[in-house]
Amino acid sequence: MTTNGSQAIICEDVKKWFGDFQALSGVSTSIGWGEVVVVIGPSGSGKSTFIRCINRLEAHQAGRIVVDGMELTNDLRNIDAIRREVGMVFQQFNLFPHLTVMQNITLAPIWARNRTRSSSEAAAMKLLERVGIPEQAHKYPGQLSGGQQQRVAIARALAMNPKIMLFDEPTSALDPEMIKEVLDVMKELAESGMTMIVVTHEMGFAREVADRVLFFDYGMVVEEGTPEHFFHNPQHDRTKLFLSQIL
Amino acid sequence: MVTPPDRSSQTRVPIWRNVVVIKWATQIGILVGLLWLGYVVITQATSNLRATGIPFSWDFLGEPLGVKLGEGFNTDPESGLEALAVGMVNMLRVTWSGVIAATILGTVIGISRLSSNWIVSRIANAYIEFFRNIPLLVQILFWQALIVGLLPDLTPEMEGPRWLFASPKGIAMPWLTPLAGRWQYTVVLILGVVAARWVYRRRIALQEREGHDTHAFAWSIATFAVFLVGGWFAHPAAGVLGWLFTALAWVAAVVPVIGLQLVLAALAVVLAALYIVRYLRRLRSPAGMAKLSDDDYFRLAVAALVGVGVMLFFVSGAGQATLSSVLGRTLWYQMNWGFEPLFDFLASRFDFAGGAPLRFTLPEVVVPTRFPQYSHEVGKALTPGFMAVWMGVTLYTAAFIAEIVRAGIMAVPRGQGEAAAAVGLRRGQVLRLVVLPQAFRIILPPLGSQYLNLAKNTSLGIAVAYADIVQVGQTIFNQEGQALAVFIFWMGFYSLVSLILSGIVNYYNRKMALVER
């Protein structure tokens, strides 16, 4: 995989408003290749908006976002190119209910990468084995459990061979006993060297897998650091309050 | 320690409190009531008609009419039935072309309405509000007035061909004029579709076996193209069907009336039996036969009774008497239900003569007398009546379809479009591959009822003297006085068209249903 630029993602003073509500009020950070960054924060703190800006599901209104050496502008070609290199996994899975698991995974490689059906299906089978559900290939999403659906969603994102993966609360809509199977897949992915940004409430995952933790509030990065630093030696009062409520 | 309640007390329930008894009694009561009501209406109507001195009859179907029609495949029909056939075909012409045009226009406007381009969405909105809020009758009259009132009339100097004419006599445009070989060619094209489907399935099967792309779609298109091109030269071979139709016409001529009675009776029994078998099969699962509920028994009993009842009706003398009186004695024996003339007609169209099936022609103005008019041989002239009805129903229905399409697209969860964009699909692909297929499932049922509305609304063509089945029927009952017969014919025809349309829509609806757990 050829990567462009010294950093995977560079954000400089990114701002975003929804009407008169400011969702992001100046986010600056950069994420290196192979780094696993976990984003934590109370609801409404702008963490989802932040990662949705990285693949332009939301347009930022001020500041700069550079992904894989390409700046996100209004240029449709840049946006398409960045989306092809950035995979995303959603809280609600968002699998395509009218397509089988196999079709869900091969849709983008066939149409956006112009691969042949046979080569994308072979690749899809490998991905399904990687996430542990090869036997579900010809079922429809409606026939799978939540955990299985989320694993298919991860396989679907990986099918484009992305350089960066975004996870937007991937386990928040799952039953407790299914959370582990999804987290295991994500851990395996992190160990394989994938660049990942994960918005989550799973503190165990953050502690174990993250290289760095970003704590968001009021649309800003309030505190950042290694999990060590973040969980054991937080500097900010807001961080301390948050941790005292959840731990 | 809790003692279970004594269940034996439940077996002694008074009849008026027994749910099962009440359910059966209600259902049977309603059925008997309906039958009785039908019987009363029919006997009453028959005796009232007899009192007026114009006994109910279908004889006009077989008799000469002596009226010319405004347009159609035969403007000088020989019998009432032929005139009604012209009217039916005219109605179907407006309906199918209107359905297609309204679907395309409605989809485009519905999507435009959702466009982020402000001007496009405003224009779409204005279109919808304008056409939806004006009565269809007014719109049809308006188009008629526009065509007849504003377009310049044809003049003798315009004699000769052109690409397009627009005048109060209608719109004339280039057309693929059908020639004698078209019947054979149609058969070849139908075979082409069947062959293309077969090839497609074969290639898909091969692909699943061998695991590489077999270009199934391209193969099926190529197969059809072979028939399309090859059939142009080879279509006379389809003339063998002529022998088949000649044989069928002969069979229809010699088979006595009792044959048809027996066929209908057998059909009734077979359909009832099929229904029962299929119903029972549905209740069967690998775990064994489900216990039949009271409702199940009621359904099965009614199906069996109806089947046997209809069979008895057809084989009895009453069936023969009704059939021949409903169809008119002369018509019954002469036309043998119209099968013989139908097969004769088809046989005459299928021979081994060659000749092109179609020809591209430009419309032409001819001046046979002092008054210039469109040639019937070349091009396609659409009458003002047809144009007014077609534009009316198309533009009106498109406004409703646009709203249905918009609602369907909006009902697809936002996350679907986002997920499709996030995996790198372009905007058009997101719409085509992910959003529209899902919206289609939501759109289909209300779309079907808009098609029904369109089909039924074509009857407003009577306001602009468009020769559809309503106008022809009205001419007939003004002439023959058989109002009731004509009304029955109308109702039967519109019901049939509507049932076929909704049958098609329901078929697709079932096919497209999402697979859930």
Short mmCIF file of C-alpha atoms in Angstrom, two decimals, chain B residues 124-478:
data_model
loop_
_atom_site.label_atom_id
_atom_site.label_comp_id
_atom_site.label_asym_id
_atom_site.label_seq_id
_atom_site.Cartn_x
_atom_site.Cartn_y
_atom_site.Cartn_z
CA ALA B 124 -40.63 20.55 -9.90
CA ASN B 125 -42.67 21.77 -6.97
CA ALA B 126 -44.54 24.28 -9.15
CA TYR B 127 -45.29 21.55 -11.69
CA ILE B 128 -46.74 19.28 -9.01
CA GLU B 129 -48.87 21.97 -7.40
CA PHE B 130 -50.16 23.19 -10.75
CA PHE B 131 -51.18 19.88 -12.30
CA ARG B 132 -52.38 18.25 -9.13
CA ASN B 133 -54.76 21.02 -8.19
CA ILE B 134 -56.64 21.44 -11.46
CA PRO B 135 -59.41 18.95 -12.29
CA LEU B 136 -58.38 16.50 -14.96
CA LEU B 137 -61.46 17.24 -17.05
CA VAL B 138 -60.47 20.92 -17.23
CA GLN B 139 -56.95 19.96 -18.25
CA ILE B 140 -58.16 17.65 -21.02
CA LEU B 141 -60.51 20.34 -22.36
CA PHE B 142 -57.64 22.84 -22.15
CA TRP B 143 -55.30 20.70 -24.26
CA GLN B 144 -58.07 20.13 -26.75
CA ALA B 145 -58.73 23.88 -26.96
CA LEU B 146 -55.02 24.57 -27.32
CA ILE B 147 -54.57 22.11 -30.18
CA VAL B 148 -57.75 22.99 -32.04
CA GLY B 149 -57.70 26.69 -31.33
CA LEU B 150 -54.08 27.79 -31.53
CA LEU B 151 -52.34 25.60 -34.11
CA PRO B 152 -52.41 26.82 -37.73
CA ASP B 153 -54.58 24.75 -40.06
CA LEU B 154 -53.17 22.64 -42.87
CA THR B 155 -53.09 24.31 -46.27
CA PRO B 156 -52.93 22.70 -49.74
CA GLU B 157 -49.44 24.18 -50.16
CA MET B 158 -48.17 21.90 -47.36
CA GLU B 159 -48.74 18.81 -49.49
CA GLY B 160 -45.88 16.33 -49.22
CA PRO B 161 -43.74 14.77 -46.49
CA ARG B 162 -42.15 16.56 -43.53
CA TRP B 163 -40.64 15.52 -40.19
CA LEU B 164 -43.42 16.98 -38.09
CA PHE B 165 -46.84 18.52 -38.59
CA ALA B 166 -48.93 20.19 -35.92
CA SER B 167 -52.39 21.42 -36.80
CA PRO B 168 -55.95 21.32 -35.49
CA LYS B 169 -56.18 17.93 -37.22
CA GLY B 170 -53.61 16.65 -34.75
CA ILE B 171 -49.89 15.98 -34.53
CA ALA B 172 -48.20 13.89 -37.22
CA MET B 173 -44.76 12.42 -36.65
CA PRO B 174 -42.32 9.92 -38.17
CA TRP B 175 -43.17 6.31 -37.40
CA LEU B 176 -42.16 2.72 -37.94
CA THR B 177 -45.12 1.83 -40.14
CA PRO B 178 -46.05 -1.83 -39.74
CA LEU B 179 -46.19 -3.87 -42.94
CA ALA B 180 -47.60 -7.33 -43.72
CA GLY B 181 -44.61 -9.18 -42.21
CA ARG B 182 -45.08 -7.71 -38.73
CA TRP B 183 -47.01 -10.65 -37.31
CA GLN B 184 -44.30 -13.14 -38.17
CA TYR B 185 -41.63 -10.71 -36.96
CA THR B 186 -43.41 -10.26 -33.62
CA VAL B 187 -43.33 -14.02 -33.08
CA VAL B 188 -39.59 -14.04 -33.85
CA LEU B 189 -39.01 -11.23 -31.32
CA ILE B 190 -40.97 -13.07 -28.62
CA LEU B 191 -38.82 -16.13 -29.28
CA GLY B 192 -35.80 -13.81 -29.03
CA VAL B 193 -36.82 -12.65 -25.54
CA VAL B 194 -37.32 -16.25 -24.42
CA ALA B 195 -33.96 -17.26 -25.88
CA ALA B 196 -32.19 -14.28 -24.29
CA ARG B 197 -33.60 -15.23 -20.90
CA TRP B 198 -32.47 -18.82 -21.34
CA VAL B 199 -28.96 -17.77 -22.36
CA TYR B 200 -28.79 -15.40 -19.38
CA ARG B 201 -29.62 -18.20 -16.95
CA ARG B 202 -27.14 -20.56 -18.59
CA ARG B 203 -24.32 -18.01 -18.31
CA ILE B 204 -25.17 -17.24 -14.67
CA ALA B 205 -25.15 -20.96 -13.88
CA LEU B 206 -21.78 -21.29 -15.61
CA GLN B 207 -20.47 -18.31 -13.65
CA GLU B 208 -21.50 -19.85 -10.35
CA ARG B 209 -19.89 -23.14 -11.31
CA GLU B 210 -16.60 -21.84 -12.64
CA GLY B 211 -16.30 -18.66 -10.64
CA HIS B 212 -15.29 -16.20 -13.34
CA ASP B 213 -17.30 -13.43 -14.96
CA THR B 214 -19.26 -14.87 -17.91
CA HIS B 215 -20.76 -11.53 -19.05
CA ALA B 216 -24.26 -12.96 -18.79
CA PHE B 217 -26.03 -9.69 -19.53
CA ALA B 218 -23.97 -8.96 -22.65
CA TRP B 219 -24.60 -12.49 -23.87
CA SER B 220 -28.36 -12.19 -23.47
CA ILE B 221 -28.41 -8.82 -25.28
CA ALA B 222 -26.35 -10.33 -28.10
CA THR B 223 -28.78 -13.25 -28.33
CA PHE B 224 -31.72 -10.91 -28.66
CA ALA B 225 -29.84 -8.87 -31.27
CA VAL B 226 -29.36 -12.04 -33.34
CA PHE B 227 -33.12 -12.56 -33.36
CA LEU B 228 -33.73 -8.86 -34.01
CA VAL B 229 -31.51 -8.80 -37.08
CA GLY B 230 -31.89 -12.39 -38.25
CA GLY B 231 -35.66 -12.25 -37.82
CA TRP B 232 -35.84 -9.38 -40.28
CA PHE B 233 -34.95 -11.87 -43.02
CA ALA B 234 -36.06 -15.18 -41.53
CA HIS B 235 -39.45 -14.15 -40.14
CA PRO B 236 -41.56 -15.83 -42.90
CA ALA B 237 -40.63 -19.11 -41.17
CA ALA B 238 -43.05 -18.11 -38.41
CA GLY B 239 -45.76 -18.70 -41.03
CA VAL B 240 -46.04 -22.29 -39.73
CA LEU B 241 -48.21 -20.81 -37.00
CA GLY B 242 -50.77 -20.17 -39.75
CA TRP B 243 -51.41 -23.94 -39.93
CA LEU B 244 -51.86 -24.07 -36.17
CA PHE B 245 -54.40 -21.25 -36.21
CA THR B 246 -56.28 -22.78 -39.14
CA ALA B 247 -56.54 -26.02 -37.17
CA LEU B 248 -57.70 -24.17 -34.05
CA ALA B 249 -60.33 -22.28 -36.06
CA TRP B 250 -61.61 -25.60 -37.41
CA VAL B 251 -61.75 -27.06 -33.90
CA ALA B 252 -63.60 -24.00 -32.64
CA ALA B 253 -66.10 -24.37 -35.49
CA VAL B 254 -66.88 -28.05 -34.94
CA VAL B 255 -66.77 -28.23 -31.14
CA PRO B 256 -70.38 -27.99 -29.97
CA VAL B 257 -71.54 -25.65 -27.27
CA ILE B 258 -71.60 -28.48 -24.78
CA GLY B 259 -67.83 -28.72 -25.16
CA LEU B 260 -67.35 -25.22 -23.82
CA GLN B 261 -69.78 -25.93 -20.98
CA LEU B 262 -67.77 -28.98 -19.99
CA VAL B 263 -64.50 -27.05 -20.19
CA LEU B 264 -65.83 -24.30 -17.92
CA ALA B 265 -67.26 -26.86 -15.49
CA ALA B 266 -63.96 -28.75 -15.36
CA LEU B 267 -62.09 -25.48 -14.93
CA ALA B 268 -64.23 -24.57 -11.92
CA VAL B 269 -63.51 -27.89 -10.22
CA VAL B 270 -59.81 -27.79 -11.05
CA LEU B 271 -59.40 -24.22 -9.77
CA ALA B 272 -61.21 -25.02 -6.53
CA ALA B 273 -59.11 -28.17 -6.04
CA LEU B 274 -55.91 -26.25 -6.78
CA TYR B 275 -56.84 -23.61 -4.25
CA ILE B 276 -57.50 -26.21 -1.58
CA VAL B 277 -54.31 -28.14 -2.29
CA ARG B 278 -52.16 -25.01 -2.28
CA TYR B 279 -53.76 -23.78 0.90
CA LEU B 280 -53.12 -27.06 2.66
CA ARG B 281 -49.56 -27.19 1.37
CA ARG B 282 -48.89 -23.77 2.88
CA LEU B 283 -49.90 -25.04 6.30
CA ARG B 284 -47.50 -27.94 6.04
CA SER B 285 -44.03 -27.54 7.46
CA PRO B 286 -41.11 -29.95 8.00
CA ALA B 287 -42.37 -30.36 11.54
CA GLY B 288 -45.66 -31.75 10.23
CA MET B 289 -49.13 -30.57 9.39
CA ALA B 290 -50.39 -27.59 11.35
CA LYS B 291 -53.70 -28.12 13.10
CA LEU B 292 -56.47 -26.57 11.00
CA SER B 293 -58.29 -23.70 12.65
CA ASP B 294 -61.97 -22.93 12.22
CA ASP B 295 -61.12 -20.23 9.70
CA ASP B 296 -59.15 -22.75 7.67
CA TYR B 297 -62.06 -25.17 7.64
CA PHE B 298 -64.41 -22.36 6.60
CA ARG B 299 -62.16 -21.35 3.70
CA LEU B 300 -61.83 -24.90 2.47
CA ALA B 301 -65.56 -25.55 2.76
CA VAL B 302 -66.45 -22.38 0.87
CA ALA B 303 -63.87 -23.10 -1.86
CA ALA B 304 -65.20 -26.61 -2.34
CA LEU B 305 -68.82 -25.45 -2.35
CA VAL B 306 -68.15 -22.67 -4.85
CA GLY B 307 -66.23 -25.03 -7.12
CA VAL B 308 -68.96 -27.66 -7.09
CA GLY B 309 -71.67 -25.00 -7.43
CA VAL B 310 -70.11 -23.43 -10.49
CA MET B 311 -69.56 -26.84 -12.03
CA LEU B 312 -73.21 -27.80 -11.50
CA PHE B 313 -74.29 -24.46 -12.97
CA PHE B 314 -72.33 -24.98 -16.16
CA VAL B 315 -73.29 -28.61 -16.79
CA SER B 316 -76.96 -28.03 -15.99
CA GLY B 317 -79.55 -26.83 -18.46
CA ALA B 318 -79.62 -23.56 -16.52
CA GLY B 319 -76.00 -22.95 -17.49
CA GLN B 320 -76.68 -23.45 -21.17
CA ALA B 321 -79.77 -21.27 -21.03
CA THR B 322 -77.87 -18.48 -19.24
CA LEU B 323 -74.87 -18.63 -21.52
CA SER B 324 -76.95 -18.47 -24.67
CA SER B 325 -79.22 -15.76 -23.31
CA VAL B 326 -76.34 -13.70 -21.96
CA LEU B 327 -74.48 -13.90 -25.23
CA GLY B 328 -77.55 -13.72 -27.44
CA ARG B 329 -78.73 -16.84 -29.22
CA THR B 330 -77.55 -15.80 -32.68
CA LEU B 331 -74.16 -14.65 -31.48
CA TRP B 332 -73.71 -17.78 -29.42
CA TYR B 333 -74.09 -20.14 -32.34
CA GLN B 334 -72.64 -17.94 -35.07
CA MET B 335 -69.53 -16.78 -33.31
CA ASN B 336 -68.97 -19.68 -31.00
CA TRP B 337 -67.62 -17.24 -28.42
CA GLY B 338 -65.57 -15.47 -31.04
CA PHE B 339 -62.87 -18.12 -31.06
CA GLU B 340 -63.49 -19.18 -34.63
CA PRO B 341 -63.26 -15.67 -36.15
CA LEU B 342 -60.27 -14.92 -33.92
CA PHE B 343 -58.33 -17.95 -35.12
CA ASP B 344 -59.46 -17.32 -38.71
CA PHE B 345 -58.11 -13.80 -38.43
CA LEU B 346 -54.78 -14.97 -37.01
CA ALA B 347 -54.51 -17.73 -39.63
CA SER B 348 -54.95 -15.16 -42.38
CA ARG B 349 -52.10 -13.08 -40.96
CA PHE B 350 -49.55 -15.88 -40.84
CA ASP B 351 -48.30 -16.97 -44.23
CA PHE B 352 -44.85 -17.67 -45.65
CA ALA B 353 -44.69 -14.49 -47.71
CA GLY B 354 -41.59 -12.41 -47.12
CA GLY B 355 -41.40 -8.66 -47.03
CA ALA B 356 -40.16 -6.21 -44.44
CA PRO B 357 -42.10 -6.17 -41.17
CA LEU B 358 -41.63 -2.43 -40.57
CA ARG B 359 -40.71 0.65 -42.53
CA PHE B 360 -39.56 4.04 -41.32
CA THR B 361 -41.86 6.68 -42.79
CA LEU B 362 -42.28 10.44 -42.60
CA PRO B 363 -45.75 11.91 -42.18
CA GLU B 364 -47.32 13.37 -45.28
CA VAL B 365 -50.10 15.81 -46.06
CA VAL B 366 -52.36 14.76 -48.92
CA VAL B 367 -55.07 16.81 -50.61
CA PRO B 368 -57.62 14.31 -51.94
CA THR B 369 -60.37 16.93 -52.25
CA ARG B 370 -60.28 20.60 -51.39
CA PHE B 371 -59.36 19.84 -47.80
CA PRO B 372 -55.80 18.78 -46.95
CA GLN B 373 -55.39 15.95 -44.44
CA TYR B 374 -52.79 13.57 -43.05
CA SER B 375 -52.03 10.45 -45.06
CA HIS B 376 -53.12 7.22 -43.35
CA GLU B 377 -50.39 5.18 -45.01
CA VAL B 378 -47.25 6.90 -43.74
CA GLY B 379 -46.11 8.51 -40.51
CA LYS B 380 -48.27 8.53 -37.41
CA ALA B 381 -51.05 11.06 -37.01
CA LEU B 382 -52.28 11.53 -33.46
CA THR B 383 -55.78 13.04 -33.36
CA PRO B 384 -56.54 16.07 -31.18
CA GLY B 385 -58.79 13.83 -29.10
CA PHE B 386 -55.99 11.34 -28.44
CA MET B 387 -53.46 14.11 -27.77
CA ALA B 388 -55.78 15.90 -25.35
CA VAL B 389 -56.60 12.75 -23.36
CA TRP B 390 -53.02 11.50 -23.42
CA MET B 391 -51.50 14.80 -22.32
CA GLY B 392 -54.23 15.25 -19.72
CA VAL B 393 -53.84 11.88 -18.01
CA THR B 394 -50.05 11.83 -18.41
CA LEU B 395 -49.31 15.26 -16.97
CA TYR B 396 -51.93 14.87 -14.24
CA THR B 397 -50.83 11.41 -13.12
CA ALA B 398 -47.14 12.38 -13.36
CA ALA B 399 -47.72 14.98 -10.64
CA PHE B 400 -49.02 12.29 -8.28
CA ILE B 401 -46.31 9.83 -9.27
CA ALA B 402 -43.69 12.51 -8.58
CA GLU B 403 -44.96 12.84 -5.00
CA ILE B 404 -44.97 9.06 -4.59
CA VAL B 405 -41.39 8.82 -5.88
CA ARG B 406 -40.28 11.62 -3.57
CA ALA B 407 -41.95 9.97 -0.59
CA GLY B 408 -40.36 6.64 -1.51
CA ILE B 409 -36.87 8.11 -1.73
CA MET B 410 -37.29 10.03 1.52
CA ALA B 411 -38.48 6.87 3.24
CA VAL B 412 -35.15 5.15 2.57
CA PRO B 413 -33.07 5.75 5.71
CA ARG B 414 -30.40 8.46 5.37
CA GLY B 415 -27.78 6.00 6.51
CA GLN B 416 -28.21 3.99 3.32
CA GLY B 417 -27.07 6.85 1.12
CA GLU B 418 -24.29 7.70 3.56
CA ALA B 419 -23.03 4.13 3.67
CA ALA B 420 -23.06 3.95 -0.12
CA ALA B 421 -21.17 7.25 -0.39
CA ALA B 422 -18.72 6.13 2.30
CA VAL B 423 -17.67 3.04 0.33
CA GLY B 424 -16.80 5.28 -2.60
CA LEU B 425 -19.81 5.05 -4.93
CA ARG B 426 -20.43 8.17 -7.00
CA ARG B 427 -23.65 10.14 -6.60
CA GLY B 428 -25.45 8.59 -9.56
CA GLN B 429 -24.41 5.11 -8.43
CA VAL B 430 -25.66 5.75 -4.90
CA LEU B 431 -29.07 6.63 -6.31
CA ARG B 432 -29.19 3.86 -8.90
CA LEU B 433 -27.70 0.95 -6.94
CA VAL B 434 -28.77 1.62 -3.38
CA VAL B 435 -31.47 4.26 -2.90
CA LEU B 436 -33.81 3.69 -5.87
CA PRO B 437 -34.02 -0.11 -5.54
CA GLN B 438 -35.11 0.34 -1.94
CA ALA B 439 -37.40 3.26 -2.71
CA PHE B 440 -38.99 1.15 -5.45
CA ARG B 441 -40.41 -1.28 -2.89
CA ILE B 442 -42.11 1.57 -1.07
CA ILE B 443 -43.23 3.24 -4.27
CA LEU B 444 -44.75 0.23 -5.97
CA PRO B 445 -48.12 -0.22 -4.19
CA PRO B 446 -49.22 3.45 -4.44
CA LEU B 447 -47.79 3.58 -7.97
CA GLY B 448 -50.06 0.69 -8.91
CA SER B 449 -53.12 2.55 -7.73
CA GLN B 450 -52.04 5.59 -9.77
CA TYR B 451 -51.89 3.33 -12.83
CA LEU B 452 -55.43 2.19 -12.08
CA ASN B 453 -56.51 5.81 -11.76
CA LEU B 454 -54.90 6.65 -15.07
CA ALA B 455 -56.61 3.74 -16.81
CA LYS B 456 -59.99 4.72 -15.42
CA ASN B 457 -59.49 8.45 -16.01
CA THR B 458 -59.12 7.85 -19.75
CA SER B 459 -62.91 7.53 -19.74
CA LEU B 460 -63.00 11.35 -19.49
CA GLY B 461 -61.98 11.23 -23.16
CA ILE B 462 -65.71 11.33 -23.89
CA ALA B 463 -65.53 15.08 -23.24
CA VAL B 464 -63.33 15.55 -26.31
CA ALA B 465 -65.10 12.88 -28.36
CA TYR B 466 -62.17 10.48 -28.20
CA ALA B 467 -63.45 7.16 -29.56
CA ASP B 468 -62.67 5.04 -26.52
CA ILE B 469 -64.91 2.34 -25.15
CA VAL B 470 -67.10 4.80 -23.24
CA GLN B 471 -67.81 6.94 -26.27
CA VAL B 472 -68.44 3.94 -28.52
CA GLY B 473 -70.64 2.33 -25.88
CA GLN B 474 -72.66 5.48 -25.49
CA THR B 475 -73.19 5.67 -29.24
CA ILE B 476 -74.43 2.10 -29.12
CA PHE B 477 -76.91 2.58 -26.35
CA ASN B 478 -78.24 5.75 -27.90
#
